[in-house]
């Protein structure tokens, strides 16, 4: 084939460039490293129009007057053509988009990125996006099947959102700049029978449907990698450009050697090719930003009356696989395919569409293979209407599975981290600090930054071992790296809270065992490995318990004495991830709270974050943005409390969760525009999202109050958990939450009364305290609902009897405490050697009166021998007590108690439990403080609703009328109070409770 090589001209600055023709062939469009898109009327155009799309432009595509570009700000933009007006952003990635391509109709755009993802976006509505995951390296190239059935992203074949096949043809790289070839694939136009894939110095042709490798194109001059391939509009010729600057054109129909071969005039790398719509020209660009043209190519018509005359006598030969001694393809016959090769590239003279009666179509078939044929039929069969016999099929008959397809299991990940393939990434972001990882040409390091610099100063570590996962706590930094052929997987801990000089330790995992997930707790560290083993260490490096997991680990999280583990429990189908969860609690009594129960996820979603709230409640987030939290009061069930997708402006936007707080109710996360992960620089800002239970009809007043009440109940369950675990709690916050819940109940009660829902009122009264039930009775009486008031009085009597029973229990236990106090005084007298118990009694009483309850985690340095220096903390909330003698709150005692200190005696006529002196002092002090607080509460006369209202509004009354005396102020206040509505007065009555 004759051609003329035009002299090349400067187009863009040095770097990667791309080129394409518009649909009419009037313009040549290029983009480059200078961030401009240039529109050339011809190669000789000295003043091309340009459009600035960003700092750098990596790829472009043109269709239907729409110009799509991939720029350096991680976005895929769209402009009008040829005007160049911006038309919005189609999608975003976490790193640079590498390649963009239109489908044949121009309705969709596919974009590949260095973050291993492909996104398919509707041009008319960019919110309609699909993300294809499964690549294990940066995506170098994407291309649509001309029939819009398949998508290839180098080199994996996708059907809808299912990966059909993957060809392991290229060496994986961590960045596009390190790739030896761009591997720009190309589908044959028209019938799309063949897919051309550049592989090193050759071009492989794969047949549609069977996806078999049917032919290889190569030549002696091709000694360096082929970068890009492009089909001619007629589908007969295939052009390629190599790293060494060799331009080659093959006539694939003749299956002969290269018919055109041109060398770049300076030997630069050819990085883009484009055919003119007429097939008479090939435009190409190099890595120096120059534009060239091959002109005078012989065009081939797409259809003629006698299309056989277009080819030589040997055109009926088929393409084969393999090379002869002269490096030209060797021809081998293929059964059932020896007369119709011309039809692969040309339309029949009649212009009629080929009969599809022989197509066996199954829309539910994912693999697109049915009875040995491709899903969409062989379009190159005879034009007649007869069905192809089974003997003519190239692949033997075999049964096809049409049931649900297995879901690829989710890979292990570290919550609070971004993908490991990114050169700059977050290795951990939690409530303690941020761990950043850098792995580029300049540096391979880890930066650790603490939110509170009082914990520790920032640290910079050289990542010589290649750590990929990390965790951070108030005590230490835990790092782990995968194993290599020479080195084992290592676990490294920087124990910066250690009081000695050796603040670092390292452990080698056994051979063949890699760290998959890790976490830190209070005084311990855990690592889950590839052998489904979980290993526990102390924070100082002592090996502790080791046990096996029931399945491959997905992720872990630690908080205090709690360890939360999520793992695969089975194989999933139809996009579901069957995960299970275990919750372990360490400390004095090691136990399993949740033992392998299924973890609820949204439909066809996966786990994206796992952790604990700041108060110690387990919670997690799935890929659909649903946040769930553990409800300990309802049998350790998981309650959805928020959906981050509801606040996203676009379907491509996401929130990256970094923390959860129950008091105040806050979900701390980072908004990600067009991506799932935030960039490391500049440092992203943290946003706060509100929680909202997905109850019904939350737009109504009743639904809003119900949602507020149950959310308050759920998010204040942690008070009971912390109290039972021996931790000090905020009593003011607990009282405020109870007051808030009772006010909401009373408001719902008043609303139900207005709606004549008396049965509902009784249901609400069951949730109220005794004092609030009394207010409800008063409200029902004023509303002239005597039957309701009568039922409420019965509920009030029941609650009063319960309170009285509790008081009797306290009195009985108080008598036991006084007996224990006398007995302890007697023991101390015997221990001191004094003959008189009366002389020692005042000393013991004085000690007990001056002590307060100590926290479970008090340090050992607080010895009993120095009571004036022991830590003083708030007493814990009282626990329910039985009528029979019980163990006196062992979790409230000081550190250092032993079970051997406990003994049973019958000195006082009843069975009771006696503690050591230190334990008894702390326990009796707690009861003394509680009893004193109860007496103060009983002696305090409650204020009326008017008095509370006057205290709040006195300043406003005096500000309006400063000359009033106290008597006049009260009169004015009484006048204003009478004008209040019933609901406002009810709120003031609630404040007395």
PDB file of C-alpha atoms in Angstrom, residues 644 655-659 667-671 685-689:
ATOM      1  CA  UNK A 644     -24.412   9.174  54.078  1.00  0.00           C
ATOM      2  CA  UNK A 655     -18.150  10.301  52.511  1.00  0.00           C
ATOM      3  CA  UNK A 656     -15.014   8.723  53.962  1.00  0.00           C
ATOM      4  CA  UNK A 657     -15.722   7.974  57.635  1.00  0.00           C
ATOM      5  CA  UNK A 658     -13.001   8.678  60.214  1.00  0.00           C
ATOM      6  CA  UNK A 659     -14.879   8.549  63.533  1.00  0.00           C
ATOM      7  CA  UNK A 667     -20.482  11.177  62.422  1.00  0.00           C
ATOM      8  CA  UNK A 668     -17.077  12.573  61.480  1.00  0.00           C
ATOM      9  CA  UNK A 669     -16.210  12.046  57.829  1.00  0.00           C
ATOM     10  CA  UNK A 670     -14.472  13.613  54.834  1.00  0.00           C
ATOM     11  CA  UNK A 671     -16.494  14.608  51.737  1.00  0.00           C
ATOM     12  CA  UNK A 685     -11.423  19.040  55.915  1.00  0.00           C
ATOM     13  CA  UNK A 686     -13.536  16.899  58.250  1.00  0.00           C
ATOM     14  CA  UNK A 687     -17.322  17.338  58.090  1.00  0.00           C
ATOM     15  CA  UNK A 688     -19.951  16.339  60.644  1.00  0.00           C
ATOM     16  CA  UNK A 689     -23.120  14.500  59.571  1.00  0.00           C
TER      17      UNK A 689
END
